[in-house]
mmCIF file of C-alpha atoms in Angstrom:
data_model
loop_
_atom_site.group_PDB
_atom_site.id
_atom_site.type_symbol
_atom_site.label_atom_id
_atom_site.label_comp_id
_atom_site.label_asym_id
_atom_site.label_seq_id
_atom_site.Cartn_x
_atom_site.Cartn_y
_atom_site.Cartn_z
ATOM 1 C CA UNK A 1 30.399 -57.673 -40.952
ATOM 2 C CA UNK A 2 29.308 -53.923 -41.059
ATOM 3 C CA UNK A 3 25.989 -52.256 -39.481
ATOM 4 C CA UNK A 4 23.792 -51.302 -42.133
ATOM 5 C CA UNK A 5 23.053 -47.848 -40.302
ATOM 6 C CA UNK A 6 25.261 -45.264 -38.532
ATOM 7 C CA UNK A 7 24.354 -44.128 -34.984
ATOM 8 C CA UNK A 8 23.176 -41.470 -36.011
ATOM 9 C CA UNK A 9 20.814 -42.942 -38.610
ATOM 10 C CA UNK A 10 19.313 -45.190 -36.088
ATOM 11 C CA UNK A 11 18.717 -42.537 -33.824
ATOM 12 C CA UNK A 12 16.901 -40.717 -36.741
ATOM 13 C CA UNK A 13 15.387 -43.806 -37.740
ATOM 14 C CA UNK A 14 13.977 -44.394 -34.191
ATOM 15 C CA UNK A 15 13.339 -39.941 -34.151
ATOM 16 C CA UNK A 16 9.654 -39.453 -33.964
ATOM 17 C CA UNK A 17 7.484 -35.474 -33.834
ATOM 18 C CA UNK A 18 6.131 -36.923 -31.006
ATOM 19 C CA UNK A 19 8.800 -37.104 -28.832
ATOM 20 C CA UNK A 20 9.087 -33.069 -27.730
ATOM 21 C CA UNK A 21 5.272 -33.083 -27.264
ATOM 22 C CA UNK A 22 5.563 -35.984 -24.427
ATOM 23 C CA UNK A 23 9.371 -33.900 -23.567
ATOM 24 C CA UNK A 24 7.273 -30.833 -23.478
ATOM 25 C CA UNK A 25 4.317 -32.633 -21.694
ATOM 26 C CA UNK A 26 6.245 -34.127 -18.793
ATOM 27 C CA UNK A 27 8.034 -30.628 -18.025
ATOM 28 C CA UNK A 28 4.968 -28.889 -18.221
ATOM 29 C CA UNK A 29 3.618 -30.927 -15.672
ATOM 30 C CA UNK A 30 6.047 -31.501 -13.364
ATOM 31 C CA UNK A 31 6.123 -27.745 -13.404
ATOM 32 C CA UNK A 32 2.468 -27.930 -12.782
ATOM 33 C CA UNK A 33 2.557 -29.718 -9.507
ATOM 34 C CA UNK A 34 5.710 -27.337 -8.552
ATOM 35 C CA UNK A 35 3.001 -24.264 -8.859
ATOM 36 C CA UNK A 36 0.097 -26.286 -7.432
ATOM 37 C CA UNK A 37 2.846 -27.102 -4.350
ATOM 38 C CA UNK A 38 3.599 -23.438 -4.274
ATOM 39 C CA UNK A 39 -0.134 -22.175 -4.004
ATOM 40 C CA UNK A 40 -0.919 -24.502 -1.628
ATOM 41 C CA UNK A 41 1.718 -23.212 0.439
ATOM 42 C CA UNK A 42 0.309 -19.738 0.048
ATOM 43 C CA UNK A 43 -2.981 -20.937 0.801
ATOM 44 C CA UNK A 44 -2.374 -23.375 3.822
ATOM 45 C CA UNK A 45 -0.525 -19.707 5.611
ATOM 46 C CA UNK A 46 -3.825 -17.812 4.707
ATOM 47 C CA UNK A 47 -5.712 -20.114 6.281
ATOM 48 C CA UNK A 48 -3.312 -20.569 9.596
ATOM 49 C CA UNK A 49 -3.565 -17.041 9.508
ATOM 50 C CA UNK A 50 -7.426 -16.746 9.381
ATOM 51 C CA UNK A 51 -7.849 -19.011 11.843
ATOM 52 C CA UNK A 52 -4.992 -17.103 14.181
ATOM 53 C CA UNK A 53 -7.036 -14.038 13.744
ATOM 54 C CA UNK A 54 -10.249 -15.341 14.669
ATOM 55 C CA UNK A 55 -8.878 -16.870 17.951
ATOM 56 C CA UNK A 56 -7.477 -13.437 18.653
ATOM 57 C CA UNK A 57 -10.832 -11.823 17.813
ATOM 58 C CA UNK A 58 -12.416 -14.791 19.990
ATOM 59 C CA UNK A 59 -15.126 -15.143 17.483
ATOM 60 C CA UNK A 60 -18.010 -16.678 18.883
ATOM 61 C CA UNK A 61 -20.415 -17.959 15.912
ATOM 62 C CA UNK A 62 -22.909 -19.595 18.922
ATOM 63 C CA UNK A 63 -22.850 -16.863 21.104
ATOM 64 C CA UNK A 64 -23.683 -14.346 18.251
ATOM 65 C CA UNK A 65 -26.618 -17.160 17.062
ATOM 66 C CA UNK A 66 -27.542 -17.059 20.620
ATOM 67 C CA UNK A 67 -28.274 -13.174 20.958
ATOM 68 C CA UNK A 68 -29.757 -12.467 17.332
ATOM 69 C CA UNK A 69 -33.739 -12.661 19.402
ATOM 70 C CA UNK A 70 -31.975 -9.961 21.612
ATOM 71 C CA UNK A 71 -31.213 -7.712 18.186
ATOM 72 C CA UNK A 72 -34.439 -8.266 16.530
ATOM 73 C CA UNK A 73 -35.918 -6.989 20.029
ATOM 74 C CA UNK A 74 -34.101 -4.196 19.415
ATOM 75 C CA UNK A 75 -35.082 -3.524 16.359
ATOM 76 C CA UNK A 76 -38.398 -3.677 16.645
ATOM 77 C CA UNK A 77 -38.590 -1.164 19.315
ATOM 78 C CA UNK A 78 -36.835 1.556 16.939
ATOM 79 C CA UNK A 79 -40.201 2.108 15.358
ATOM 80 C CA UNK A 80 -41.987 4.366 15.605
ATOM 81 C CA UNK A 81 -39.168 6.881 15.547
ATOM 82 C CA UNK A 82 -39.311 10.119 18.090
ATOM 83 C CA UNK A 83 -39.116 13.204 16.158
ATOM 84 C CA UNK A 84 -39.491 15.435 19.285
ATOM 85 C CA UNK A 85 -36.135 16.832 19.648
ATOM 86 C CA UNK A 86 -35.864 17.504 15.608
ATOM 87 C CA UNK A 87 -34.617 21.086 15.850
ATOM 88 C CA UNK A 88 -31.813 19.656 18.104
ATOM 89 C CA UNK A 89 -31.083 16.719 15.798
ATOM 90 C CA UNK A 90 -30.857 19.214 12.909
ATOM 91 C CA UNK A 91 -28.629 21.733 14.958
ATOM 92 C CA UNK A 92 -26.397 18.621 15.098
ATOM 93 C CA UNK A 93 -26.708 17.334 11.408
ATOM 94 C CA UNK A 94 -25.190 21.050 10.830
ATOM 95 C CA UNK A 95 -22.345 21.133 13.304
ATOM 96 C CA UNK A 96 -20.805 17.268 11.457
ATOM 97 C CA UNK A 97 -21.114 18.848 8.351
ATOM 98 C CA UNK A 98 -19.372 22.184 9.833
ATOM 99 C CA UNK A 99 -16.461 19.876 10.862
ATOM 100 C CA UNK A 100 -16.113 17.996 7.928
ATOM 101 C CA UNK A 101 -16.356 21.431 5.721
ATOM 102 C CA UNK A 102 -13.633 23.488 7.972
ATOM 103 C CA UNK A 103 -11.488 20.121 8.362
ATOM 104 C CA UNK A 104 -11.275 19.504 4.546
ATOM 105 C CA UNK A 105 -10.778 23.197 3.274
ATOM 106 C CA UNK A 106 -7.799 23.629 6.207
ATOM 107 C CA UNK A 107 -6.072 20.345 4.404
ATOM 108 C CA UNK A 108 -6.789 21.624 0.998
ATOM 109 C CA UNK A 109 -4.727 24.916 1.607
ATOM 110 C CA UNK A 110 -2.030 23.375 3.356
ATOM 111 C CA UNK A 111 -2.324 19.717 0.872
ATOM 112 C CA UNK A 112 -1.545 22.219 -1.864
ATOM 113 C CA UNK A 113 1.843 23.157 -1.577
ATOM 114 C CA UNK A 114 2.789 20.113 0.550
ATOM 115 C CA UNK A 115 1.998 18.082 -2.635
ATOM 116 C CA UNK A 116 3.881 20.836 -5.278
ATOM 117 C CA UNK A 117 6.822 19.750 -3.161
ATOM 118 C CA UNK A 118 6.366 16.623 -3.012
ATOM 119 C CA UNK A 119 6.027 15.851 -6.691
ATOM 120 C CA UNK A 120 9.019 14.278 -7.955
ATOM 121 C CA UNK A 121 8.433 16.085 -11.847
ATOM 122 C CA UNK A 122 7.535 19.329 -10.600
ATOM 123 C CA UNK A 123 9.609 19.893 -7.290
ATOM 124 C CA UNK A 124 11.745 22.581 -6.744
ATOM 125 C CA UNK A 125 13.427 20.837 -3.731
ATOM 126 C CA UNK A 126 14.232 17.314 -4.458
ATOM 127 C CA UNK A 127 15.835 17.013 -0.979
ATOM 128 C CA UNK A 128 12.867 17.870 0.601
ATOM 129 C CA UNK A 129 10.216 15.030 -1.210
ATOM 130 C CA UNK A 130 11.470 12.446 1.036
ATOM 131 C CA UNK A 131 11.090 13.440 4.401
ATOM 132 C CA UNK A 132 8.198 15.535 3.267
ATOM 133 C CA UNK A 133 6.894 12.110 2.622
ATOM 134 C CA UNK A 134 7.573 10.312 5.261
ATOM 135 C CA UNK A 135 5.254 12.932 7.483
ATOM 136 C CA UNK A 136 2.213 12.875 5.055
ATOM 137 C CA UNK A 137 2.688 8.482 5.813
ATOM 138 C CA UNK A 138 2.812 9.593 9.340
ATOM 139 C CA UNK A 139 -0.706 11.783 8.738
ATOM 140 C CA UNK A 140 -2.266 9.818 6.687
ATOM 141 C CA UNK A 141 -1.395 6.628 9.033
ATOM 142 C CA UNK A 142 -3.037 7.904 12.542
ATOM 143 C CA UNK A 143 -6.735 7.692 12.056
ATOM 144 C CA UNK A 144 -9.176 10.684 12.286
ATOM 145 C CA UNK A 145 -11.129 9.636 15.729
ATOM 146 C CA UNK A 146 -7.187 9.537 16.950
ATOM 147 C CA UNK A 147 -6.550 12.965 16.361
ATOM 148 C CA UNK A 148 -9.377 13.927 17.642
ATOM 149 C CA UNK A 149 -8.886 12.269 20.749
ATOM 150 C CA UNK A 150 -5.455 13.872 21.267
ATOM 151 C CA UNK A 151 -6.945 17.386 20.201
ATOM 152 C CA UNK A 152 -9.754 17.077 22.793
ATOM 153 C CA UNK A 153 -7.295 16.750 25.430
ATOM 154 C CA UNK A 154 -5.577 20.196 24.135
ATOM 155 C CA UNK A 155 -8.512 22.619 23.677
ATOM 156 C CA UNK A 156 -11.328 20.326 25.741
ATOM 157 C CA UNK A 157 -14.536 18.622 24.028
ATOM 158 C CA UNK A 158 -16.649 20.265 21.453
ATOM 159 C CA UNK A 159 -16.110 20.743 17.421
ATOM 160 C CA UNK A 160 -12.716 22.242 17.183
ATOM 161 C CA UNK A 161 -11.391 18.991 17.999
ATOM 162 C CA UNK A 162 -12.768 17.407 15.754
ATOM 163 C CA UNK A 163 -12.428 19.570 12.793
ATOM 164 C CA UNK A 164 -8.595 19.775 14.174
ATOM 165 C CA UNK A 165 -8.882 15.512 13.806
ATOM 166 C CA UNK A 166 -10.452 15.958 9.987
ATOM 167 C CA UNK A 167 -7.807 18.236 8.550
ATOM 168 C CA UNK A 168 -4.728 16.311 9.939
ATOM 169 C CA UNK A 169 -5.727 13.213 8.791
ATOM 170 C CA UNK A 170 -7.160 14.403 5.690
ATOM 171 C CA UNK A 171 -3.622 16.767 4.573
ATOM 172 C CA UNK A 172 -2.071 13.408 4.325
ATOM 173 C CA UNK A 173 -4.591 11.725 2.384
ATOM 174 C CA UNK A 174 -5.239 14.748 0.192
ATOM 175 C CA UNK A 175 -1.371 15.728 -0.712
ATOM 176 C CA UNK A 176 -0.621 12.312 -1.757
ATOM 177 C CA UNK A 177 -3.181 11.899 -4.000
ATOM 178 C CA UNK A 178 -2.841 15.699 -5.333
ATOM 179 C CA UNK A 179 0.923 14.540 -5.783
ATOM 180 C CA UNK A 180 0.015 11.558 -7.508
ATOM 181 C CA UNK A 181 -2.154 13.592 -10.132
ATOM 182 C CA UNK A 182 0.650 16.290 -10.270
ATOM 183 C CA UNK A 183 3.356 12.722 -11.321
ATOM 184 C CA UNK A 184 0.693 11.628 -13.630
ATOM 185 C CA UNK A 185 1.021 14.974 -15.836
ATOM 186 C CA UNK A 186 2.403 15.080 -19.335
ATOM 187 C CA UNK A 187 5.498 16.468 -18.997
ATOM 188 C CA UNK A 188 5.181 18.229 -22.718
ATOM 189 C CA UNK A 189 3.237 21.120 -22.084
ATOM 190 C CA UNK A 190 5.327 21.954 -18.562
ATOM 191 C CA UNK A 191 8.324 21.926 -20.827
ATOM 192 C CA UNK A 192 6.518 23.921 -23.557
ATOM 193 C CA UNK A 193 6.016 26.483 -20.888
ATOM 194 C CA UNK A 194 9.581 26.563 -19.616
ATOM 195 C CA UNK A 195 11.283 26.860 -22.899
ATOM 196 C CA UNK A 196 9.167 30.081 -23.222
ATOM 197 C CA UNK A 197 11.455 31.492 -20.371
ATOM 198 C CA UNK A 198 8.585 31.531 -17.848
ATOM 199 C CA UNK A 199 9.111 31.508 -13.800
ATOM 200 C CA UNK A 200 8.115 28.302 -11.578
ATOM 201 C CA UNK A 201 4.454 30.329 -10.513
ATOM 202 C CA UNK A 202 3.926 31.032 -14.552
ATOM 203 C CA UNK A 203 4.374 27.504 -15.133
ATOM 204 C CA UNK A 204 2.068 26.287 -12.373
ATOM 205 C CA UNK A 205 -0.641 28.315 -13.427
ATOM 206 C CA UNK A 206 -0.369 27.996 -17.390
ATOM 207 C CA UNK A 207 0.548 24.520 -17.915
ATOM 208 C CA UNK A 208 0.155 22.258 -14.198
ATOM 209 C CA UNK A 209 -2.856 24.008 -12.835
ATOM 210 C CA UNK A 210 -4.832 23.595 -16.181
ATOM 211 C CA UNK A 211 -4.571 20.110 -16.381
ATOM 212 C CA UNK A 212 -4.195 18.902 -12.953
ATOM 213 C CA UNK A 213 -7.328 20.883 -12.043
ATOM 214 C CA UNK A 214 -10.317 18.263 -12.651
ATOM 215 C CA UNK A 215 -8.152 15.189 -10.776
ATOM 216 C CA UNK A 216 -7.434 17.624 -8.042
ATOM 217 C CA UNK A 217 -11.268 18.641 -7.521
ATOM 218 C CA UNK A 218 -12.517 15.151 -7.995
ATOM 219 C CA UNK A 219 -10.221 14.446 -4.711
ATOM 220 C CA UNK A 220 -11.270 16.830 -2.825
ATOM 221 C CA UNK A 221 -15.009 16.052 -3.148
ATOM 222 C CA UNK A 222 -14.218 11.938 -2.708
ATOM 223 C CA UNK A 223 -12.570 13.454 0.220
ATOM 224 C CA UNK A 224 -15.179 15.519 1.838
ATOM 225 C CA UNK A 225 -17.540 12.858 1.180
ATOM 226 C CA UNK A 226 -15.935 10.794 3.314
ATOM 227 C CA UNK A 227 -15.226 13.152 5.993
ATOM 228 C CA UNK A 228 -18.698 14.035 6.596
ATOM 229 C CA UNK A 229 -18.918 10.456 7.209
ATOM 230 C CA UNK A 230 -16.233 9.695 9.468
ATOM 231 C CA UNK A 231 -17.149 12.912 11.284
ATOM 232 C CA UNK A 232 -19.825 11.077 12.493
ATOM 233 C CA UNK A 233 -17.902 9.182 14.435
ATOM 234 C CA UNK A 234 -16.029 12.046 16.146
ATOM 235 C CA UNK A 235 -19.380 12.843 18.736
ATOM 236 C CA UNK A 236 -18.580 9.635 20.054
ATOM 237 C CA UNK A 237 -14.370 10.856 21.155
ATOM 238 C CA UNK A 238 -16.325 14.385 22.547
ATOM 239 C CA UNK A 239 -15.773 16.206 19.440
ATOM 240 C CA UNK A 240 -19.448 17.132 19.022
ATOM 241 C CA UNK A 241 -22.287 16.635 16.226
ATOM 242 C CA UNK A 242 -24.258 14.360 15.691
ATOM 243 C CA UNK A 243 -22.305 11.129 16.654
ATOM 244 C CA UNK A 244 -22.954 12.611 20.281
ATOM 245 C CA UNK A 245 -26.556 12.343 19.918
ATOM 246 C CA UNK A 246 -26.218 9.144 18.868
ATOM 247 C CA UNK A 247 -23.837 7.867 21.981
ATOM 248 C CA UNK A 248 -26.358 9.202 24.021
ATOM 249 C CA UNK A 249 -29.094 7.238 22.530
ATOM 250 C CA UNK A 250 -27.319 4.027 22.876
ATOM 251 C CA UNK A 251 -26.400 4.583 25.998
ATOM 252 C CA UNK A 252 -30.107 5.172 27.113
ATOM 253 C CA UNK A 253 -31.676 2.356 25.321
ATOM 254 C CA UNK A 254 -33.643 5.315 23.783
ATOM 255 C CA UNK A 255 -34.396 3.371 20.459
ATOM 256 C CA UNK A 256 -37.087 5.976 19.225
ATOM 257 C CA UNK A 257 -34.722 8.646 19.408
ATOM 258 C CA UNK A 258 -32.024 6.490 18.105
ATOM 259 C CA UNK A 259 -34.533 5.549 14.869
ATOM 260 C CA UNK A 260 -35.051 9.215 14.262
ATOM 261 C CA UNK A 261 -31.379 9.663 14.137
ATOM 262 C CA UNK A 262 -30.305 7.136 12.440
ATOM 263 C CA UNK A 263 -32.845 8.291 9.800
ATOM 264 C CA UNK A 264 -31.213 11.689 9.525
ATOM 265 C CA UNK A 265 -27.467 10.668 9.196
ATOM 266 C CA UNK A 266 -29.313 8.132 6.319
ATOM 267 C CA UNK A 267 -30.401 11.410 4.381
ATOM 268 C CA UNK A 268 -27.481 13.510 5.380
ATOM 269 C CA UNK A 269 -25.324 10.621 3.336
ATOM 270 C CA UNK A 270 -27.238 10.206 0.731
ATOM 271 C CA UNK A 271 -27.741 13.470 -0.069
ATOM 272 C CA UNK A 272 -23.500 14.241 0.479
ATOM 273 C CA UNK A 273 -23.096 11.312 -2.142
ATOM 274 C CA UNK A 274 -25.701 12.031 -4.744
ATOM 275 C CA UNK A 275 -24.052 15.980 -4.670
ATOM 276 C CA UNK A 276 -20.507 14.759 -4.751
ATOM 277 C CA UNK A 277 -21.032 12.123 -7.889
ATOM 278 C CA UNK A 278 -23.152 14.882 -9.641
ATOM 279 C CA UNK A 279 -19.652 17.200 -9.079
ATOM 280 C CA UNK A 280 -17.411 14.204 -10.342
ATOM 281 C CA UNK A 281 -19.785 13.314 -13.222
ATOM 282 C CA UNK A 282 -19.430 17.085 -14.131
ATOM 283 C CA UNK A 283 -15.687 17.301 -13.739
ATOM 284 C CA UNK A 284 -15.394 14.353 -16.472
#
């Protein structure tokens, strides 16, 4: 007695196109509820970890709830402002935007050739990108109202600390970025330049200067925007301008003054950030 089939013609017999789709089906979803596992994982930590962080914050939903009557108080006594001492104010308004003028153009000129050496495609000193590195992390890492702090202790309160604070903080910002425009370069019209026999200042200024120019302006105007905000901030460390005024106010419950204040630094931003996009918008 024989088998009318082979093996293998039975199992061709029984073979059906759908098999692989329910094959492919099942491993797709076991694979499925592998990734679903995984991001749950992910998202169970960020959770823990919100919740950690608000216990170490010891946020208090009921007690903020609790005091909002005590904020609307407060804000309806900063009308109608005081504009009394508005020479003073103004005097002010001009020494923050003194600080953040001298503390950006002191890290331009020294961002400048920190970031030429930096610059992996353009250095002339490879040895020197890494640790040269390393310090702008360091710069760019400790916070403006920081140095400040630490420069008011050296030459006592006023704005020289805090223009001091800007341009640290802002050489590390500001040569990083430059560097990262200078990386971003085409490297066929630097080479175009050097075949021609030229110098490393010749091909700076005919072929990297050229192009990087726009990127390197467009930082330095995102960057002094910013500053004139942050320098602010500095009045309140003792580094003078406006920020001072503003302690003061607080500190007084003087909420007329404090309205006619916070009006100003209002305009002075506004009027930084409409000049600095008009700049940008130019650039590109």
């Amino acid at each position: 007695m024989t088998f009318p089939f082979t093996k293998y013609e039975v199992d061709r017999a029984n073979y059906s196109p759908d098999l692989d789709a329910i094959l492919a089906t099942e491993q797709r979803r076991q694979g499925g509820v592998w990734r679903l596992l995984h991001r749950s994982f992910w998202g169970v930590l960020a959770i823990a970890l919100l919740i950690a962080s608000a216990r170490t914050a010891k946020v208090d939903l009921l007690q903020f709830w609790q005091r909002i009557p005590t904020v609307g108080e407060w804000l309806s006594r900063l009308f109608p402002p005081d504009f009394s001492e508005l020479l003073i104010f103004f005097e002010a308004i001009w020494e923050t935007l003194a600080i953040a003028i001298v503390g950006t153009g002191c890290a331009i000129l020294v961002a400048v050739p920190l970031a030429l050496l930096v610059a992996r495609n353009i250095t002339p000193v490879q040895s020197l990108a890494t640790p040269l590195r390393g310090l702008l992390n360091l710069l760019r890492g400790i916070d403006t109202a920081i140095f400040a702090l630490f420069f008011v202790s050296i030459v006592g309160l006023g704005p020289f600390a805090g223009a001091l604070g800007v341009a640290f903080h802002t050489t590390g910002s500001m040569a990083k970025l430059y560097a990262e425009v200078l990386e971003s370069l085409p490297s066929e019209p630097i080479e175009a330049v050097e075949a021609t026999g030229s110098d490393r200042l010749r091909t700076f200024a005919f072929a990297v200067l050229p192009e990087a120019l726009p990127g390197l302006i467009g930082i330095s105007l995102y960057l002094w925007e910013f500053n004139v905000r942050s320098s602010v901030i500095l009045g309140i460390v003792g580094a003078g301008g406006i920020g001072y005024e503003l302690l003061v106010s607080l500190k007084l419950l003087d909420f007329p003054r404090l309205c006619t204040i916070l009006l100003l630094i209002l305009a002075m931003v506004s009027l930084i950030d409409a000049l600095s996009a008009y700049f940008r918008q130019r650039l590109n």
